[in-house]
Amino acid sequence: MNQYIEWFDKLGMNDVERVGGKNASLGEMISNLANAGVSVPGGFATTAHAYREFLAHDGLNERINEALARLDVDDVAALAKTGAEIRQWVIDTPLPPTFEAALREAYDDMVARHPSLKVAVRSSATAEDLPDASFAGQQETFLNIEGFDNIKRAVHEVFASLFNDRAISYRVHRGYAHENVALSAGIQKMVRSETGASGVMFTLDTESGFRDAVFVTASWGLGETVVQGAVNPDEFYVHKSTLDAGRPAVLRRNLGSKLIKMIYTGDASAGKSVETVDVPLADRGRFCINDEQVMELARQAMIIERHYGRPMDIEWALDGDDNHVYIVQARPETVVSQEEGGKLERFHLREKGRNLIAGRAIGQRIGSGEVKVIMTPDEMGKINDGDVLVTDMTDPDWEPIMKRASAVVTNRGGRTCHAAIIARELGIPAVVGSGDATSVLRDGQEVTVSCAEGDTGHVYEGLLDFECKTTSVDSMPELPFKIMMNVGNPDRAFNFSSLPSAGVGLARLEFIINRMIGVHPRALLEFDSQPVELQQTIEQRTAGYDDPVSFYVDKLVEGISTLAAAFYPQKVIVRLSDFKSNEYENLIGGKQYEPGEENPMLGFRGAARYLSESFRPCFDLECQAIKRVRDVMGLDNIEIMVPFVRTTEEASGVIDILSENGLKRGENGLKVIMMCELPANALLADEFLEYFDGFSIGSNDLTQLTLGLDRDSGVIAHLFDERNPAVLKLLSMAIQACKAQGKYVGICGQGPSDHPDLAKWLMEQGIDSVSLNPDAVLETWFMLAGETIG
């Protein structure tokens, strides 16, 4: 039998030439990783020999080679005609009798061991899933197949799919000779994910290349909807180091819309065995897998990655009957992991336009051009080189079109959909899952597609000016102090972690509250007393979480832990919330809780707010979140920064509240830093330092309060300068006080980012660290070292 059939448990990665990359990988995992905890459904594969014998049958091979030899794959009409003709030849050619007998014997063996057997019939090409090429989605998969006649038909369809238009084109453009590629059909026991969930995961972050995270996507039902990009799935990030330590390790959760799912039909024949149905509203509003399942998937992914020694792209399924998760495919990740190391590419918009549409950002690039709204690949002729392709969703038939585009925008799809995978491979930006791009954007409209601003990608009106800088960071020159970064947006944390730095000198908690939560904490604490309309708004915002208060704490945990994990073990100094009352008022439900101050910049903020009776319960939630990240997740590189402390009495009071919330200075290595941003802080530096482990100087507020000017006022903006002698004198006082006591002193204000000469002056003063905006890190670093960026 093994001339035509091989059981997965007898296969390994040395068998790629016999059964293709996908089936060899399944065999490798079943043979070597089952005892390590990786669950892979069993089955068997047809061999490359069986395929080649089939092609030799009835002169089929000669006809195919002649047709392909005269084909110009860039002629779309000719490609479609030739591909369809060849596929029909393959389907019409019977299997050789010896091959068919071996196939029947193996299938009967499976049925004997698994009554009521349903299988997936998958393609596995001998040149696919290699570390330097992605053949993802080019051949067919048939799910829920039952009965030998249906198996035989599915094998025919799988063999024919080697000659899909996109597969033919891809091989030509990649330099793979058609006759050197053979196909194996994998017949694998189905996981009952039609009553569970399924998805795709990567053992790195697909956007930044960050290696210490597993990125998991999930949706209801069979996995084809995620692979095809037909749904916007749930998304999760798991921190590998935290998971290895046996601690809760889910960093981020993003609730997808999950509008549809694929389920079984009553017909178990190829092409008719599954159907797509709408997901009930209640299921759209909850995550389709829980944290334990997410972490179990990540554990299995990490075992697979370690075994193969490279980042992996893995398909998985949750069986709705036994509630176990299974790995159904694993292949090398072939895009992000192959990018050149030691170089940083940064795109930056020089101007802003009107935002037309938004969705999930793929890559960190920017592209611009004329919109071409195309709904089927048949309209390929409409798009010219450099146009922006706008469509509902893509599949592998769209690849020749995508090669012409400067950017791609889709209505549907998540970060592992086909459009996302191919956009990364082509090096163009894509905004996927936008919802209604095809109705909002119009043919001929000039737009700029930006994926350089975080997880959310934007389509702006007009051809906006942008730049791209590429910098080598293989060896950074030595400096007498540490360069740190100001990072508020967890969306960018993994990306920024690739910049050379000593960690994060300022992580703004209010950025997390504004971007990831958007609701006033008291409106959540007092949810039951809110008006019905406001309750409905809050319920929509908090969908997928246990209750409104849990949502607030969980989202803070997600934001803080993402920042901590991205830079671990380097320290990340998290500043407690420093919203002013007008900013809190702008949050959902905020107006009823804020005092409406004339000058909120100098009002109810910082330590005074934490100590107030009205805000104390909100502050306790912040403390809960930080304690969970440090003590439960074990990310103890987090340090706390207390902003806007007017008096030593306030300093003492805040330290007491932190201690009451389990954040006692010194316990579990916790350091508490004070934001030195009022003249009083510098003048009474010794007294304030009795309560804190050091200062982080906020030069923005220190400058406005020293010079008596409102930094938000455009009328006197020209007078705002952190290099004013009075400001420098206070800066020097604060630095020298910390040095005298052997305590940390850094600066996290805007000044050193805007004025490299100020950064140099601070270096001469002996400051421990300068925390810069990420876009200023490289230039300032090289300037201070007396070098220029090459």
Short mmCIF file of C-alpha atoms in Angstrom, two decimals, residues 343-537:
data_model
loop_
_atom_site.label_atom_id
_atom_site.label_comp_id
_atom_site.label_asym_id
_atom_site.label_seq_id
_atom_site.Cartn_x
_atom_site.Cartn_y
_atom_site.Cartn_z
CA LYS A 343 17.44 47.45 9.90
CA LEU A 344 14.42 49.51 10.87
CA GLU A 345 11.99 50.85 8.29
CA ARG A 346 9.72 53.62 9.50
CA PHE A 347 6.91 55.23 7.48
CA HIS A 348 5.58 58.58 8.63
CA LEU A 349 2.78 60.82 7.30
CA ARG A 350 3.97 64.40 6.88
CA GLU A 351 0.38 65.68 6.70
CA LYS A 352 -3.13 64.58 7.57
CA GLY A 353 -6.27 64.44 5.47
CA ARG A 354 -9.91 63.66 6.15
CA ASN A 355 -10.34 60.11 7.42
CA LEU A 356 -12.66 58.24 5.04
CA ILE A 357 -12.59 54.69 6.40
CA ALA A 358 -10.75 52.60 8.99
CA GLY A 359 -10.06 48.92 9.66
CA ARG A 360 -7.33 46.55 10.81
CA ALA A 361 -3.86 47.69 9.76
CA ILE A 362 -1.66 45.17 7.95
CA GLY A 363 2.05 46.01 7.88
CA GLN A 364 3.38 49.42 8.90
CA ARG A 365 3.65 50.98 5.49
CA ILE A 366 1.87 53.80 3.66
CA GLY A 367 0.64 53.75 0.07
CA SER A 368 -1.40 56.08 -2.10
CA GLY A 369 -3.10 56.18 -5.47
CA GLU A 370 -6.43 56.15 -7.29
CA VAL A 371 -9.20 53.97 -5.89
CA LYS A 372 -10.38 51.08 -8.04
CA VAL A 373 -13.46 49.33 -6.61
CA ILE A 374 -13.40 45.77 -7.98
CA MET A 375 -15.87 43.11 -6.88
CA THR A 376 -14.61 40.08 -8.89
CA PRO A 377 -11.25 39.03 -10.38
CA ASP A 378 -12.90 39.25 -13.81
CA GLU A 379 -12.58 43.05 -13.52
CA MET A 380 -8.78 42.85 -13.31
CA GLY A 381 -8.40 45.02 -16.40
CA LYS A 382 -9.68 48.06 -14.44
CA ILE A 383 -6.65 48.26 -12.17
CA ASN A 384 -3.36 49.86 -13.19
CA ASP A 385 0.01 49.73 -11.47
CA GLY A 386 -0.09 51.93 -8.35
CA ASP A 387 -3.87 51.96 -7.89
CA VAL A 388 -5.52 51.27 -4.53
CA LEU A 389 -7.52 48.04 -4.75
CA VAL A 390 -10.85 48.24 -2.88
CA THR A 391 -12.97 45.10 -2.64
CA ASP A 392 -15.16 43.03 -0.34
CA MET A 393 -12.54 40.34 0.33
CA THR A 394 -9.86 38.50 -1.63
CA ASP A 395 -8.89 34.88 -2.21
CA PRO A 396 -5.91 33.42 -4.09
CA ASP A 397 -7.56 34.23 -7.46
CA TRP A 398 -6.90 37.91 -6.67
CA GLU A 399 -3.11 37.66 -6.41
CA PRO A 400 -2.36 38.86 -9.97
CA ILE A 401 -4.50 41.95 -9.25
CA MET A 402 -2.89 42.61 -5.87
CA LYS A 403 0.55 42.61 -7.46
CA ARG A 404 -0.43 45.80 -9.33
CA ALA A 405 -1.79 47.65 -6.29
CA SER A 406 -0.03 50.19 -4.07
CA ALA A 407 -2.45 49.31 -1.24
CA VAL A 408 -5.47 47.09 -0.55
CA VAL A 409 -8.69 47.89 1.34
CA THR A 410 -11.34 45.24 2.09
CA ASN A 411 -14.75 45.15 3.76
CA ARG A 412 -14.11 41.82 5.45
CA GLY A 413 -11.21 39.88 6.92
CA GLY A 414 -8.86 39.85 9.88
CA ARG A 415 -5.09 39.95 10.24
CA THR A 416 -4.68 36.34 9.08
CA CYS A 417 -6.98 36.51 6.06
CA HIS A 418 -5.74 36.01 2.50
CA ALA A 419 -5.55 39.75 1.76
CA ALA A 420 -3.40 40.28 4.86
CA ILE A 421 -1.03 37.41 4.07
CA ILE A 422 -0.45 38.45 0.46
CA ALA A 423 -0.17 42.18 1.29
CA ARG A 424 2.64 41.37 3.73
CA GLU A 425 4.32 39.18 1.14
CA LEU A 426 4.08 41.94 -1.48
CA GLY A 427 5.20 44.63 0.98
CA ILE A 428 2.13 46.84 0.52
CA PRO A 429 -0.21 48.26 3.19
CA ALA A 430 -3.68 46.77 3.61
CA VAL A 431 -6.68 47.89 5.65
CA VAL A 432 -8.91 44.85 6.16
CA GLY A 433 -12.30 44.39 7.82
CA SER A 434 -13.31 48.02 7.26
CA GLY A 435 -17.00 47.11 6.94
CA ASP A 436 -18.12 49.28 4.03
CA ALA A 437 -15.12 50.46 2.02
CA THR A 438 -16.73 49.43 -1.28
CA SER A 439 -19.67 51.77 -0.66
CA VAL A 440 -17.75 54.68 0.92
CA LEU A 441 -14.83 54.87 -1.52
CA ARG A 442 -15.41 55.55 -5.21
CA ASP A 443 -13.57 54.83 -8.44
CA GLY A 444 -10.94 57.41 -9.36
CA GLN A 445 -10.84 58.96 -5.89
CA GLU A 446 -7.30 59.82 -4.75
CA VAL A 447 -6.51 58.39 -1.31
CA THR A 448 -3.64 57.59 1.05
CA VAL A 449 -3.71 54.29 2.94
CA SER A 450 -1.78 54.47 6.22
CA CYS A 451 -0.94 51.43 8.35
CA ALA A 452 1.83 53.30 10.20
CA GLU A 453 -0.26 54.47 13.17
CA GLY A 454 -0.98 51.31 15.16
CA ASP A 455 -3.49 48.46 14.96
CA THR A 456 -6.02 50.67 13.18
CA GLY A 457 -5.39 51.42 9.53
CA HIS A 458 -6.80 54.58 7.94
CA VAL A 459 -7.77 55.62 4.44
CA TYR A 460 -7.32 59.38 4.09
CA GLU A 461 -8.65 61.66 1.39
CA GLY A 462 -6.04 62.87 -1.10
CA LEU A 463 -2.46 61.98 -1.99
CA LEU A 464 -0.75 62.90 1.26
CA ASP A 465 2.97 63.50 1.64
CA PHE A 466 4.79 60.75 3.55
CA GLU A 467 8.33 59.56 4.12
CA CYS A 468 10.13 56.29 4.75
CA LYS A 469 13.36 56.08 6.73
CA THR A 470 15.54 52.98 6.85
CA THR A 471 18.17 52.86 9.57
CA SER A 472 20.74 50.28 10.60
CA VAL A 473 20.68 49.56 14.33
CA ASP A 474 23.10 46.64 14.45
CA SER A 475 25.50 48.47 16.75
CA MET A 476 24.51 51.63 18.59
CA PRO A 477 27.23 53.92 19.99
CA GLU A 478 27.69 54.05 23.78
CA LEU A 479 26.16 56.91 25.78
CA PRO A 480 26.76 57.89 29.42
CA PHE A 481 23.04 57.60 30.22
CA LYS A 482 20.11 55.48 29.09
CA ILE A 483 17.77 56.31 26.23
CA MET A 484 14.20 55.27 27.02
CA MET A 485 10.93 55.84 25.19
CA ASN A 486 7.58 57.50 25.81
CA VAL A 487 5.03 54.89 24.69
CA GLY A 488 1.33 55.32 25.33
CA ASN A 489 -0.25 53.19 22.63
CA PRO A 490 -0.12 49.42 23.32
CA ASP A 491 -0.94 48.90 19.62
CA ARG A 492 2.58 50.04 18.77
CA ALA A 493 4.43 48.43 21.69
CA PHE A 494 5.73 45.35 19.83
CA ASN A 495 6.84 47.52 16.96
CA PHE A 496 8.61 50.06 19.16
CA SER A 497 10.36 47.32 21.12
CA SER A 498 12.59 46.72 18.10
CA LEU A 499 14.09 50.20 18.56
CA PRO A 500 17.25 50.33 20.67
CA SER A 501 16.31 51.55 24.16
CA ALA A 502 16.52 50.79 27.88
CA GLY A 503 12.75 50.42 28.18
CA VAL A 504 9.83 52.81 28.64
CA GLY A 505 10.33 55.93 30.71
CA LEU A 506 6.70 57.01 30.37
CA ALA A 507 3.67 54.83 29.65
CA ARG A 508 0.56 56.99 29.91
CA LEU A 509 -2.36 55.18 31.52
CA GLU A 510 -4.81 57.77 30.20
CA PHE A 511 -3.90 56.75 26.65
CA ILE A 512 -5.04 53.21 27.42
CA ILE A 513 -8.23 54.52 29.05
CA ASN A 514 -9.03 56.75 26.10
CA ARG A 515 -8.17 54.28 23.29
CA MET A 516 -9.14 50.92 24.76
CA ILE A 517 -11.93 51.81 27.22
CA GLY A 518 -13.50 55.15 26.31
CA VAL A 519 -15.93 55.19 29.27
CA HIS A 520 -15.68 57.20 32.51
CA PRO A 521 -14.83 54.76 35.32
CA ARG A 522 -17.62 56.07 37.58
CA ALA A 523 -20.17 55.42 34.83
CA LEU A 524 -19.00 51.79 34.91
CA LEU A 525 -18.94 51.57 38.71
CA GLU A 526 -22.46 53.03 38.85
CA PHE A 527 -23.76 51.25 35.75
CA ASP A 528 -27.11 50.26 37.28
CA SER A 529 -28.05 53.89 37.91
CA GLN A 530 -27.30 55.10 34.37
CA PRO A 531 -30.07 56.04 31.90
CA VAL A 532 -31.19 53.17 29.65
CA GLU A 533 -29.61 54.69 26.52
CA LEU A 534 -26.27 55.10 28.25
CA GLN A 535 -26.48 51.55 29.60
CA GLN A 536 -27.00 50.27 26.06
CA THR A 537 -23.98 52.23 24.83
#
